[in-house]
Amino acid sequence: MTSNETLSAWVDEVARLTRPDSVHWCDGSETENRSMVNLMLESGDLLELNQETHPGCYLHRSDPSDVARVEHLTFVCTSDPETAGPNNHWMDPAEARAKMSALFDGCMEGRTMYVIPYCMGPIDSPLSRCGVEITDSPYVVANMRMMTRMGAPALARIEREGGFVRGLHSTGDLDPERRFIMHFPEDLEIQSFGSGYGGNALLGKKCHALRIASYQARTEGWLAEHMLIVGIENPQGEVRYIAAAFPSACGKTNLAMLIPPESYPGWKVWTVGDDICWMRVGEDGRLWAINPEAGFFGVAPGTSKDTNPNALAMLNRDAIFTNVAVTADNQPWWEGKDDQAPVKDWKGQDFDPANGPAAHPNSRFTVPISHCPSYSDQAEAAQGVPISAIVFGGRRESLVPLVMESKSWRHGVLLGASMASETTAAATGAVGNVRRDPMAMKPFAGYNFGDYWSHWLSFAERADKLPRIFHVNWFRKDADGRFMWPGFGENMRVIDWILRRCEGTADVRETAIGNLPLPGDVRLDGIDTPPETLQALLEVDQGAWAAELEQIAAYLQEYGDHSPPALAEELRNVSASLGASQ
Ligand code: GTP
Ligand code: SPV
Ligand code: MN
């Protein structure tokens, strides 16, 4: 089925191991997609939603034990454990392969094996990379078709270029005891068994485009990041692009398609990507970025016509919903959507608030990015888009200001490396615990964070027109537990300040931890946020920061010899400056 001998030999080898009844090479066509959907409707893997209100929309209810990424079962298998670093779970590659071969042995008996060639990034971009995912899941095929450039054009590129990332996936028996997501970055290979959930099963996404790609990016001199890419157009028609890294379920999709508030007439926002960003230094010394993905796998809860009207507008046709609730007339529903009432919860049971939320907190929608009303006409540009600002951000109910700017690239890398955020439902485990999540990459860096920070620092020598680096926090809470900042579309006010800093038309208040806006420079016209609240959001609590800096120092030290001395030095400067200002 292909002229690429390595690929056909690998497919044969996998088929001998997994013993499917038949092998299907995916071409990505409409007909093929239709037959996947029909198969899943027959098996019950998909349920038809209300086709009048939501044409082409389906619901998938996953196994209740399989609803999120499983970080404790995700491994980076390198020959030397130090390459993976303390930020990853490590397993010896030979041991991991033996374990996985035993699981894959005969696992596709009675099933069809699908071969999915895909391209991450615009099909003709030199920045794009291809992969092939082998899976026994039609749900994976249907999702990969939206999330990547999948099928014939990708296979043609693989045949032209030769190289591809190998991904082998089987849903297996969904036994959490027999679930593993293994990465072999030295061999550009992924093996995933026992889960059908997004980040565990759609291997182009986190497994390839972040874990494997970040490893490749380090050796090849580029960056693979957990970032949205958005273009902001001012009333003069000039567009500036921002890349922003927030941890899972911390606001990337929302920022990527924000609608500017009425106080910003003539401003427009253009969506390039909402989750992953590959960046490279251009000949002009700027960083240029592409979105390797072609679709959104977005968080449903909280999405409404008030918070994210662009998302809602694209969710009424040709979307797959996973683990949402349904209304009496079979429309998809989730907490925060609207005032309709759910009748069936995400498990398909009659909704009873005593059993928890109707939609799973990590319920998701899959939809092609081209359906987004704010889809950028530069999203397919082969060279990518030039980045003016990099924004880091976390979910912190206290301490961390609404926005600050780094003093230099090196200080910006420190801001990224010392990020922390409350855990969310995007991964299994406790929710709401603050943990270090450098550059929002804790679950996704395919190698040692110490080396990753050095790689980030090295860009100071690689490029002379680097973007400015900022840190934001939309999630501060008051004493009553309410969000202090209105967020969502109103985040435009912070973006406005960031862009004015990039242009050199706004001043700053220099503090030890970073440069903050002057009072009055974050516009509050048109919202009822009092100036005192903004002031509180921009305060620097010296004592609490001194404690935070100590924790950051201890965290950086966990990476031992791999932790770049330049970061420790930068941190000492911040501490000294904080001490001097006390
Ligand atoms: P992943 O897809 O997991 O990587 O998540 P993401 O970073 O794209 O997060 P997303 O934009 O989907 O937002 C996650 C949750 O945070 C949703 O419930 C949003 O409604 C909520 N959220 C997003 N932006 C804001 C904001 O500015 N303020 C507040 N309070 N909540 C927000
Ligand atoms: C995330 O968890 O950051 C997501 C969803 O974007 S997943 O595809 O599962 O990684
Ligand atoms: Mn994500």
Coordinates of C-alpha atoms and ligand atoms in Angstrom, one line a residue:
M1 CA 0.0 0.0 0.0
T2 CA 3.0 2.3 0.0
S3 CA 6.3 2.7 -1.8
N4 CA 8.0 3.5 1.5
E5 CA 9.6 0.1 2.4
T6 CA 10.3 1.0 6.0
L7 CA 6.6 1.9 6.4
S8 CA 5.3 -1.2 4.7
A9 CA 7.7 -3.5 6.7
W10 CA 6.7 -1.9 10.0
V11 CA 3.0 -2.3 9.2
D12 CA 3.6 -6.0 8.4
E13 CA 5.5 -6.4 11.6
V14 CA 2.7 -4.8 13.7
A15 CA 0.1 -6.9 11.9
R16 CA 2.0 -10.1 12.7
L17 CA 2.1 -9.0 16.4
T18 CA -1.4 -7.7 16.8
R19 CA -3.2 -10.2 14.4
P20 CA -6.0 -8.0 13.1
D21 CA -8.7 -9.5 10.8
S22 CA -7.9 -6.8 8.2
V23 CA -5.7 -3.8 7.6
H24 CA -7.1 -0.5 6.3
W25 CA -4.9 2.3 5.0
C26 CA -6.7 5.6 5.7
D27 CA -7.0 8.0 2.8
G28 CA -8.8 10.7 4.8
S29 CA -11.7 10.9 2.4
E30 CA -15.3 11.9 3.1
T31 CA -16.5 8.4 2.2
E32 CA -14.0 6.8 4.6
N33 CA -15.1 9.1 7.4
R34 CA -18.7 8.3 6.7
S35 CA -18.0 4.6 7.0
M36 CA -16.1 5.1 10.3
V37 CA -19.1 7.1 11.7
N38 CA -21.5 4.3 10.6
L39 CA -19.3 1.6 12.1
M40 CA -19.3 3.5 15.4
L41 CA -23.1 4.2 15.3
E42 CA -23.6 0.5 14.9
S43 CA -21.2 -0.5 17.7
G44 CA -22.6 2.2 20.0
D45 CA -19.2 4.0 20.2
L46 CA -21.0 7.1 18.8
L47 CA -24.5 8.3 19.4
E48 CA -26.3 10.7 17.0
L49 CA -27.0 14.1 18.5
N50 CA -30.0 16.2 17.4
Q51 CA -29.3 16.5 13.7
E52 CA -31.6 19.5 13.3
T53 CA -29.8 21.7 15.8
H54 CA -26.4 20.0 15.4
P55 CA -26.0 18.4 11.9
G56 CA -23.0 16.0 11.7
C57 CA -22.5 16.1 15.5
Y58 CA -22.0 12.9 17.5
L59 CA -21.5 11.9 21.1
H60 CA -18.9 9.5 22.4
R61 CA -19.2 8.2 25.9
S62 CA -15.9 6.8 27.0
D63 CA -15.3 4.1 29.6
P64 CA -15.7 6.0 32.9
S65 CA -12.2 5.0 33.9
D66 CA -10.7 6.5 30.8
V67 CA -11.5 10.2 30.7
A68 CA -8.2 12.1 30.9
R69 CA -4.5 11.9 30.4
V70 CA -2.7 9.5 32.7
E71 CA 0.6 11.1 33.7
H72 CA 1.6 8.3 36.1
L73 CA 1.3 5.8 33.2
T74 CA 3.2 8.0 30.7
F75 CA 6.9 7.2 30.2
V76 CA 9.9 8.5 28.4
C77 CA 12.1 5.6 27.6
T78 CA 15.7 6.7 26.8
S79 CA 18.8 4.7 27.1
D80 CA 20.0 6.9 29.9
P81 CA 17.5 7.9 32.6
E82 CA 19.2 11.3 32.9
T83 CA 18.1 12.1 29.4
A84 CA 14.4 11.8 30.5
G85 CA 15.1 13.8 33.7
P86 CA 13.2 14.0 37.0
N87 CA 10.3 15.6 35.2
N88 CA 9.4 12.3 33.4
H89 CA 8.7 8.8 34.4
W90 CA 11.4 6.7 32.9
M91 CA 11.6 3.1 31.9
D92 CA 14.4 1.2 30.3
P93 CA 13.6 1.0 26.5
A94 CA 14.1 -2.8 26.3
E95 CA 11.9 -3.4 29.4
A96 CA 9.2 -1.1 28.0
R97 CA 9.3 -2.8 24.6
A98 CA 9.0 -6.2 26.2
K99 CA 6.0 -5.0 28.3
M100 CA 4.3 -3.4 25.4
S101 CA 4.9 -6.4 23.0
A102 CA 3.2 -8.6 25.5
L103 CA 0.2 -6.3 25.7
F104 CA 0.0 -5.8 21.9
D105 CA 0.3 -9.6 21.2
G106 CA -2.9 -10.6 19.4
C107 CA -4.7 -7.6 20.8
M108 CA -6.4 -6.8 17.4
E109 CA -7.8 -10.2 16.8
G110 CA -11.3 -9.9 15.4
R111 CA -10.7 -6.2 14.7
T112 CA -9.6 -4.0 11.9
M113 CA -6.2 -2.3 12.1
Y114 CA -6.1 1.2 10.7
V115 CA -3.0 2.8 9.3
I116 CA -3.2 6.6 9.6
P117 CA -0.6 8.6 7.8
Y118 CA -0.7 12.2 9.1
C119 CA 1.2 15.5 8.8
M120 CA 1.6 17.8 11.7
G121 CA 1.6 21.3 10.2
P122 CA 0.6 22.7 6.8
I123 CA 1.2 20.0 4.3
D124 CA 3.7 22.0 2.3
S125 CA 5.5 23.7 5.2
P126 CA 9.2 22.9 5.7
L127 CA 8.5 23.1 9.4
S128 CA 5.9 20.3 9.3
R129 CA 6.7 16.7 10.3
C130 CA 4.9 13.5 9.4
G131 CA 3.9 10.4 11.4
V132 CA 1.9 7.2 11.0
E133 CA -0.4 6.0 13.7
I134 CA -1.5 2.4 13.7
T135 CA -4.7 1.9 15.8
D136 CA -7.7 -0.4 16.2
S137 CA -10.0 2.5 17.1
P138 CA -12.4 4.1 14.6
Y139 CA -12.8 6.9 17.1
V140 CA -9.1 7.6 16.8
V141 CA -9.4 7.6 13.0
A142 CA -12.3 10.0 13.0
N143 CA -10.6 12.3 15.5
M144 CA -7.2 12.2 13.8
R145 CA -8.9 13.2 10.6
M146 CA -10.0 16.5 12.3
M147 CA -6.9 17.0 14.4
T148 CA -4.2 16.5 11.7
R149 CA -3.8 16.6 7.9
M150 CA -4.5 12.9 7.6
G151 CA -4.6 10.5 4.7
A152 CA -3.4 10.6 1.1
P153 CA -1.5 13.9 1.1
A154 CA 0.4 12.9 4.2
L155 CA 1.3 9.5 2.8
A156 CA 2.6 11.2 -0.4
R157 CA 4.8 13.5 1.7
I158 CA 6.1 10.5 3.7
E159 CA 6.9 8.7 0.4
R160 CA 8.7 11.9 -0.9
E161 CA 10.7 12.5 2.3
G162 CA 11.2 9.1 3.9
G163 CA 11.1 9.9 7.6
F164 CA 8.1 9.6 9.9
V165 CA 7.3 9.1 13.6
R166 CA 5.9 5.7 14.4
G167 CA 2.9 5.5 16.7
L168 CA 1.2 2.2 17.7
H169 CA -2.0 2.4 19.6
S170 CA -4.6 -0.1 20.8
T171 CA -7.6 0.6 23.0
G172 CA -7.0 -2.9 24.5
D173 CA -9.4 -3.8 27.2
L174 CA -9.3 -0.4 28.9
D175 CA -8.0 -2.0 32.1
P176 CA -6.2 0.9 34.0
E177 CA -3.8 -1.8 35.2
R178 CA -2.8 -2.5 31.6
R179 CA -2.5 1.1 30.4
F180 CA 0.8 2.6 29.3
I181 CA 1.8 5.5 27.1
M182 CA 5.4 4.9 26.1
H183 CA 7.7 7.2 24.2
F184 CA 11.0 6.2 22.6
P185 CA 12.4 9.6 21.5
E186 CA 15.7 8.1 20.4
D187 CA 13.8 6.0 17.9
L188 CA 11.0 8.6 17.1
E189 CA 8.5 6.0 18.3
I190 CA 5.4 6.0 20.5
Q191 CA 3.4 3.0 21.9
S192 CA 0.1 3.5 23.6
F193 CA -2.1 0.7 25.1
G194 CA -5.3 0.6 27.1
S195 CA -6.8 4.1 26.6
G196 CA -9.0 5.7 24.0
Y197 CA -8.8 9.2 25.5
G198 CA -7.5 12.2 23.5
G199 CA -3.9 12.8 24.7
N200 CA -3.3 9.1 25.3
A201 CA -4.7 7.9 22.0
L202 CA -4.5 10.7 19.4
L203 CA -0.8 10.2 19.1
G204 CA -0.2 13.1 16.7
K205 CA -1.1 15.5 19.6
K206 CA 0.9 15.5 22.9
C207 CA 2.9 12.3 22.2
H208 CA 4.3 13.3 18.8
A209 CA 3.9 17.1 18.6
L210 CA 5.2 17.7 22.1
R211 CA 7.1 14.8 23.7
I212 CA 8.8 13.5 20.6
A213 CA 9.0 16.9 18.8
S214 CA 10.5 18.7 21.8
Y215 CA 13.3 16.0 21.9
Q216 CA 13.9 16.5 18.1
A217 CA 13.6 20.3 18.5
R218 CA 16.4 20.4 21.0
T219 CA 18.8 18.5 18.7
E220 CA 17.7 20.5 15.6
G221 CA 17.6 24.0 17.2
W222 CA 13.9 24.8 17.3
L223 CA 11.1 24.8 19.9
A224 CA 8.0 22.5 20.3
E225 CA 5.7 24.1 22.9
H226 CA 2.3 23.8 24.6
M227 CA 1.2 27.1 23.3
L228 CA -1.7 28.8 21.5
I229 CA -0.9 31.1 18.6
V230 CA -3.1 34.1 18.0
G231 CA -3.0 37.2 15.8
I232 CA -4.3 40.5 17.2
E233 CA -5.3 43.1 14.6
N234 CA -5.5 46.7 15.6
P235 CA -7.9 49.3 14.0
Q236 CA -5.1 50.3 11.6
G237 CA -5.1 46.7 10.2
E238 CA -1.7 45.7 11.6
V239 CA -1.6 42.1 13.0
R240 CA 0.8 41.0 15.7
Y241 CA 1.1 37.4 16.8
I242 CA 1.4 36.1 20.3
A243 CA 2.3 32.6 21.5
A244 CA 1.0 31.7 25.0
A245 CA 1.7 28.7 27.2
F246 CA -0.9 28.0 29.9
P247 CA -1.2 24.5 31.5
S248 CA -4.0 22.1 30.5
A249 CA -7.5 23.6 31.1
C250 CA -6.0 27.0 31.9
G251 CA -7.4 29.1 29.0
K252 CA -5.5 28.6 25.8
T253 CA -8.5 27.8 23.6
N254 CA -10.3 30.7 25.1
L255 CA -7.5 33.2 24.5
A256 CA -6.9 31.8 21.0
M257 CA -10.4 32.9 19.8
L258 CA -11.2 35.8 22.1
I259 CA -13.7 38.4 20.9
P260 CA -12.5 41.9 21.9
P261 CA -14.9 43.8 24.2
E262 CA -16.9 46.8 23.0
S263 CA -14.3 49.1 24.5
Y264 CA -12.0 47.9 21.7
P265 CA -13.8 48.8 18.5
G266 CA -12.0 47.9 15.3
W267 CA -9.8 45.3 17.0
K268 CA -9.9 41.7 15.7
V269 CA -8.5 38.4 16.9
W270 CA -7.3 35.7 14.5
T271 CA -6.8 32.1 15.6
V272 CA -3.8 30.2 14.3
G273 CA -3.7 27.5 17.0
D274 CA -5.0 26.7 20.5
D275 CA -2.7 24.1 22.0
I276 CA 0.6 23.4 20.3
C277 CA 3.2 25.7 18.6
W278 CA 6.4 24.8 16.7
M279 CA 8.8 27.8 16.5
R280 CA 12.0 28.3 14.6
V281 CA 14.3 31.3 14.1
G282 CA 13.7 32.9 10.7
E283 CA 16.3 34.5 8.5
D284 CA 15.2 37.9 9.8
G285 CA 16.1 36.9 13.4
R286 CA 12.5 36.6 14.6
L287 CA 10.8 33.5 15.8
W288 CA 8.3 32.1 13.3
A289 CA 5.6 29.7 14.5
I290 CA 3.2 27.1 13.0
N291 CA 0.4 25.2 14.5
P292 CA 1.1 21.6 13.8
E293 CA -2.6 20.7 14.4
A294 CA -5.6 21.1 12.2
G295 CA -8.4 20.8 14.8
F296 CA -9.4 21.7 18.3
F297 CA -9.8 19.1 21.1
G298 CA -11.2 21.6 23.5
V299 CA -12.6 21.6 27.0
A300 CA -16.4 21.8 26.9
P301 CA -17.4 22.9 30.5
G302 CA -17.5 26.7 30.8
T303 CA -17.9 27.3 27.1
S304 CA -20.8 29.6 26.5
K305 CA -22.0 32.4 24.3
D306 CA -20.7 34.8 27.0
T307 CA -17.3 33.3 27.7
N308 CA -16.4 31.9 24.2
P309 CA -18.9 32.8 21.5
N310 CA -16.5 31.7 18.7
A311 CA -16.2 28.2 20.1
L312 CA -20.0 27.9 20.6
A313 CA -20.5 29.0 17.0
M314 CA -18.4 26.2 15.6
L315 CA -19.9 23.5 17.8
N316 CA -23.2 23.2 16.0
R317 CA -22.1 21.1 13.1
D318 CA -19.6 18.4 12.3
A319 CA -18.2 18.0 15.8
I320 CA -17.5 15.0 18.0
F321 CA -18.4 15.5 21.7
T322 CA -16.8 13.2 24.3
N323 CA -18.4 12.7 27.7
V324 CA -20.8 15.7 27.6
A325 CA -24.4 15.5 28.9
V326 CA -27.5 15.7 26.7
T327 CA -30.8 17.6 26.9
A328 CA -34.3 16.2 26.5
D329 CA -34.1 16.9 22.7
N330 CA -30.7 15.3 22.4
Q331 CA -28.5 18.4 22.2
P332 CA -25.1 18.4 23.8
W333 CA -24.9 20.1 27.1
W334 CA -22.3 20.9 29.8
E335 CA -22.0 23.0 32.9
G336 CA -21.9 26.7 32.1
K337 CA -23.3 26.2 28.6
D338 CA -26.8 27.7 28.9
D339 CA -30.0 27.4 30.9
Q340 CA -31.2 24.2 29.2
A341 CA -31.5 21.2 31.5
P342 CA -29.4 18.0 31.1
V343 CA -31.5 14.8 31.2
K344 CA -28.7 12.3 30.7
D345 CA -25.3 12.7 32.3
W346 CA -21.9 11.9 30.6
K347 CA -22.3 8.2 31.6
G348 CA -25.7 8.0 29.9
Q349 CA -27.5 7.8 33.2
D350 CA -30.5 9.9 34.2
F351 CA -29.1 13.2 35.4
D352 CA -29.1 13.5 39.2
P353 CA -27.0 16.4 40.7
A354 CA -26.2 14.1 43.6
N355 CA -24.0 12.1 41.2
G356 CA -21.8 15.1 40.4
P357 CA -21.7 17.3 37.3
A358 CA -23.8 16.3 34.2
A359 CA -20.8 16.6 31.8
H360 CA -17.5 15.2 32.9
P361 CA -15.2 18.2 34.0
N362 CA -12.8 17.1 31.2
S363 CA -15.5 16.5 28.6
R364 CA -14.2 17.7 25.2
F365 CA -15.2 18.6 21.7
T366 CA -13.3 17.8 18.5
V367 CA -13.8 20.1 15.6
P368 CA -11.7 21.3 12.6
I369 CA -9.9 24.6 13.2
S370 CA -11.2 25.9 9.9
H371 CA -14.7 26.0 11.3
C372 CA -13.7 28.7 13.8
P373 CA -15.2 32.1 12.9
S374 CA -11.8 33.7 13.8
Y375 CA -9.7 31.2 11.8
S376 CA -6.6 33.1 10.6
D377 CA -5.8 33.3 6.9
Q378 CA -2.2 32.8 7.9
A379 CA -2.9 29.4 9.6
E380 CA -1.8 27.5 6.5
A381 CA 1.2 29.8 5.8
A382 CA 4.2 27.5 5.1
Q383 CA 6.7 29.9 6.8
G384 CA 4.4 30.3 9.8
V385 CA 3.7 33.7 11.6
P386 CA 6.2 36.0 13.3
I387 CA 5.9 36.0 17.1
S388 CA 6.0 39.4 18.8
A389 CA 5.4 38.2 22.4
I390 CA 5.6 35.0 24.4
V391 CA 3.1 34.8 27.3
F392 CA 3.4 32.3 30.1
G393 CA 0.5 31.9 32.6
G394 CA -0.9 29.7 35.3
R395 CA -3.9 29.2 37.5
R396 CA -2.9 30.8 40.8
E397 CA -5.6 32.0 43.2
S398 CA -3.1 34.2 45.1
L399 CA 0.3 35.9 44.8
V400 CA 0.9 36.0 41.1
P401 CA 0.0 39.3 39.5
L402 CA -2.4 39.8 36.6
V403 CA 0.5 40.5 34.2
M404 CA 4.2 41.2 34.3
E405 CA 6.9 41.6 31.8
S406 CA 10.4 40.0 32.0
K407 CA 13.4 42.2 32.1
S408 CA 15.3 40.2 29.5
W409 CA 15.2 36.9 27.6
R410 CA 17.0 35.2 30.4
H411 CA 14.6 36.5 33.0
G412 CA 11.8 35.5 30.8
V413 CA 13.1 31.9 30.7
L414 CA 13.2 32.0 34.5
L415 CA 9.6 33.2 34.5
G416 CA 8.7 30.2 32.3
A417 CA 10.8 27.8 34.3
S418 CA 9.3 28.8 37.6
M419 CA 5.7 28.7 36.5
A420 CA 3.3 26.9 38.8
S421 CA -0.4 26.2 38.4
E422 CA -3.3 24.4 40.1
T423 CA -3.9 21.0 38.7
T424 CA -7.0 20.5 36.6
A425 CA -9.3 17.6 35.4
A426 CA -7.3 17.3 32.1
A427 CA -5.2 14.7 33.8
T428 CA -6.3 12.0 36.3
G429 CA -5.5 12.8 40.0
A430 CA -6.3 15.5 42.5
V431 CA -7.5 18.8 41.2
G432 CA -6.5 22.2 42.6
N433 CA -3.0 21.4 43.9
V434 CA -0.4 24.0 43.0
R435 CA 2.5 22.3 41.2
R436 CA 5.5 23.5 39.2
D437 CA 4.6 23.4 35.5
P438 CA 7.5 25.0 33.7
M439 CA 6.4 26.5 30.4
A440 CA 3.2 24.5 30.8
M441 CA 5.3 21.5 29.7
K442 CA 5.5 19.4 32.9
P443 CA 3.5 16.5 31.3
F444 CA 4.8 17.1 27.8
A445 CA 8.6 17.7 27.7
G446 CA 10.2 14.7 26.1
Y447 CA 13.5 15.2 28.0
N448 CA 15.2 16.6 31.1
F449 CA 13.8 20.0 32.0
G450 CA 17.3 21.2 32.9
D451 CA 18.5 20.6 29.3
Y452 CA 15.2 22.1 28.1
W453 CA 15.8 25.4 30.0
S454 CA 19.4 25.5 28.6
H455 CA 17.8 25.0 25.1
W456 CA 15.5 28.0 25.8
L457 CA 18.4 30.1 27.0
S458 CA 20.4 29.3 23.9
F459 CA 18.0 31.3 21.8
A460 CA 19.6 34.5 23.0
E461 CA 22.5 33.6 20.8
R462 CA 20.5 32.1 18.0
A463 CA 18.3 35.1 17.2
D464 CA 18.5 38.9 17.6
K465 CA 14.9 39.8 17.3
L466 CA 13.4 37.6 20.0
P467 CA 9.9 38.2 21.3
R468 CA 9.4 39.8 24.6
I469 CA 8.3 37.5 27.4
F470 CA 5.4 38.1 29.8
H471 CA 3.6 36.2 32.5
V472 CA -0.2 36.5 33.2
N473 CA -2.7 35.1 35.7
W474 CA -6.4 35.3 35.0
F475 CA -7.3 33.3 38.1
R476 CA -6.7 35.4 41.2
K477 CA -9.5 35.0 43.8
D478 CA -10.8 37.3 46.5
A479 CA -11.5 36.3 50.1
D480 CA -14.9 35.0 49.1
G481 CA -13.4 32.7 46.5
R482 CA -14.6 34.7 43.5
F483 CA -12.4 35.5 40.5
M484 CA -11.1 39.0 40.8
W485 CA -10.5 39.6 37.1
P486 CA -13.4 39.2 34.6
G487 CA -11.2 37.2 32.2
F488 CA -12.3 35.7 28.8
G489 CA -12.8 38.6 26.3
E490 CA -11.7 41.2 28.8
N491 CA -8.3 39.6 28.7
M492 CA -7.9 41.8 25.6
R493 CA -7.1 44.6 28.1
V494 CA -4.0 42.8 29.2
I495 CA -3.1 41.8 25.7
D496 CA -3.4 45.5 24.7
W497 CA -0.8 46.4 27.4
I498 CA 1.5 43.6 26.2
L499 CA 1.3 44.9 22.6
R500 CA 2.0 48.4 23.7
R501 CA 5.1 47.2 25.6
C502 CA 6.2 45.5 22.4
E503 CA 5.8 48.7 20.4
G504 CA 7.5 50.7 23.2
T505 CA 4.4 52.9 23.8
A506 CA 3.7 52.0 27.5
D507 CA 5.8 52.5 30.5
V508 CA 6.4 50.1 33.5
R509 CA 6.8 50.0 37.2
E510 CA 10.0 48.0 37.7
T511 CA 9.8 45.5 40.6
A512 CA 12.1 42.7 41.7
I513 CA 9.9 40.0 40.2
G514 CA 9.3 41.8 36.9
N515 CA 8.0 44.9 35.2
L516 CA 4.3 45.7 36.0
P517 CA 1.9 48.1 34.3
L518 CA 1.5 51.6 35.7
P519 CA -1.9 52.3 37.3
G520 CA -4.2 53.4 34.5
D521 CA -2.3 51.5 31.7
V522 CA -4.6 48.5 31.9
R523 CA -7.9 50.0 30.6
L524 CA -10.9 49.4 32.8
D525 CA -13.5 51.4 30.8
G526 CA -16.6 49.4 30.1
I527 CA -16.1 46.9 32.9
D528 CA -17.1 47.2 36.6
T529 CA -13.7 46.1 37.9
P530 CA -12.8 48.9 40.4
P531 CA -9.3 50.4 40.2
E532 CA -8.6 49.1 43.7
T533 CA -9.1 45.5 42.4
L534 CA -6.7 46.1 39.6
Q535 CA -4.2 47.6 42.1
A536 CA -4.6 44.4 44.2
L537 CA -4.0 42.3 41.1
L538 CA -0.8 44.2 40.5
E539 CA 0.6 44.2 44.0
V540 CA 3.9 42.5 44.9
D541 CA 3.6 40.8 48.3
Q542 CA 7.3 40.9 49.3
G543 CA 7.1 38.3 52.1
A544 CA 5.1 35.8 50.1
W545 CA 7.4 36.3 47.1
A546 CA 10.5 35.7 49.2
A547 CA 9.0 32.3 50.2
E548 CA 8.0 31.6 46.6
L549 CA 11.5 32.4 45.3
E550 CA 13.0 29.9 47.9
Q551 CA 10.7 27.2 46.5
I552 CA 11.7 28.0 43.0
A553 CA 15.4 27.8 44.0
A554 CA 14.8 24.4 45.5
Y555 CA 12.9 23.3 42.4
L556 CA 15.7 24.4 40.0
Q557 CA 18.1 22.4 42.2
E558 CA 16.2 19.2 41.7
Y559 CA 17.7 19.2 38.2
G560 CA 21.2 19.0 39.6
D561 CA 24.0 19.4 37.0
H562 CA 21.4 19.7 34.3
S563 CA 20.0 22.9 35.7
P564 CA 21.6 25.9 33.9
P565 CA 23.7 28.0 36.2
A566 CA 22.5 31.1 34.3
L567 CA 18.9 30.5 35.6
A568 CA 20.2 30.1 39.2
E569 CA 22.1 33.3 38.8
E570 CA 19.1 35.1 37.4
L571 CA 17.1 33.9 40.4
R572 CA 19.7 35.2 42.8
N573 CA 19.4 38.6 41.1
V574 CA 15.7 38.6 41.6
S575 CA 16.1 37.5 45.3
A576 CA 18.7 40.2 45.9
S577 CA 16.6 42.8 44.4
L578 CA 13.5 41.7 46.4
G579 CA 15.6 41.8 49.6
A580 CA 16.9 45.3 48.7
S581 CA 13.4 46.6 48.2
Q582 CA 12.1 45.4 51.5
Ligands
GTP1 P1 -6.3 22.2 27.2 O1 -7.1 21.9 26.0 O2 -6.5 21.2 28.3 O3 -4.9 22.4 27.0 O4 -6.9 23.6 27.9 P2 -6.8 25.1 27.5 O5 -5.6 25.7 28.1 O6 -7.1 25.3 26.1 O7 -8.0 25.8 28.4 P3 -9.5 26.3 27.9 O8 -9.4 27.6 27.1 O9 -10.2 25.2 27.3 O10 -10.1 26.7 29.4 C1 -10.2 25.8 30.4 C2 -11.3 26.2 31.4 O11 -10.9 27.5 31.9 C3 -12.6 26.4 30.8 O12 -13.6 26.0 31.7 C4 -12.7 27.9 30.6 O13 -14.1 28.4 30.6 C5 -11.9 28.5 31.8 N1 -11.3 29.8 31.4 C6 -10.6 30.1 30.3 N2 -10.2 31.4 30.3 C7 -10.6 31.9 31.5 C8 -10.5 33.2 32.1 O14 -9.9 34.2 31.5 N3 -11.0 33.4 33.3 C9 -11.6 32.3 34.0 N4 -12.1 32.5 35.2 N5 -11.8 31.1 33.4 C10 -11.3 30.9 32.2
SPV2 C1 -4.3 18.8 27.5 O1 -4.6 18.1 28.4 O2 -3.5 19.7 27.6 C2 -5.1 18.8 26.3 C3 -6.0 17.6 26.1 O3 -5.0 19.6 25.4 S1 -5.0 16.2 25.6 O4 -5.2 16.0 24.2 O5 -5.6 15.1 26.3 O6 -3.6 16.4 25.9
MN3 MN -3.4 21.2 26.0

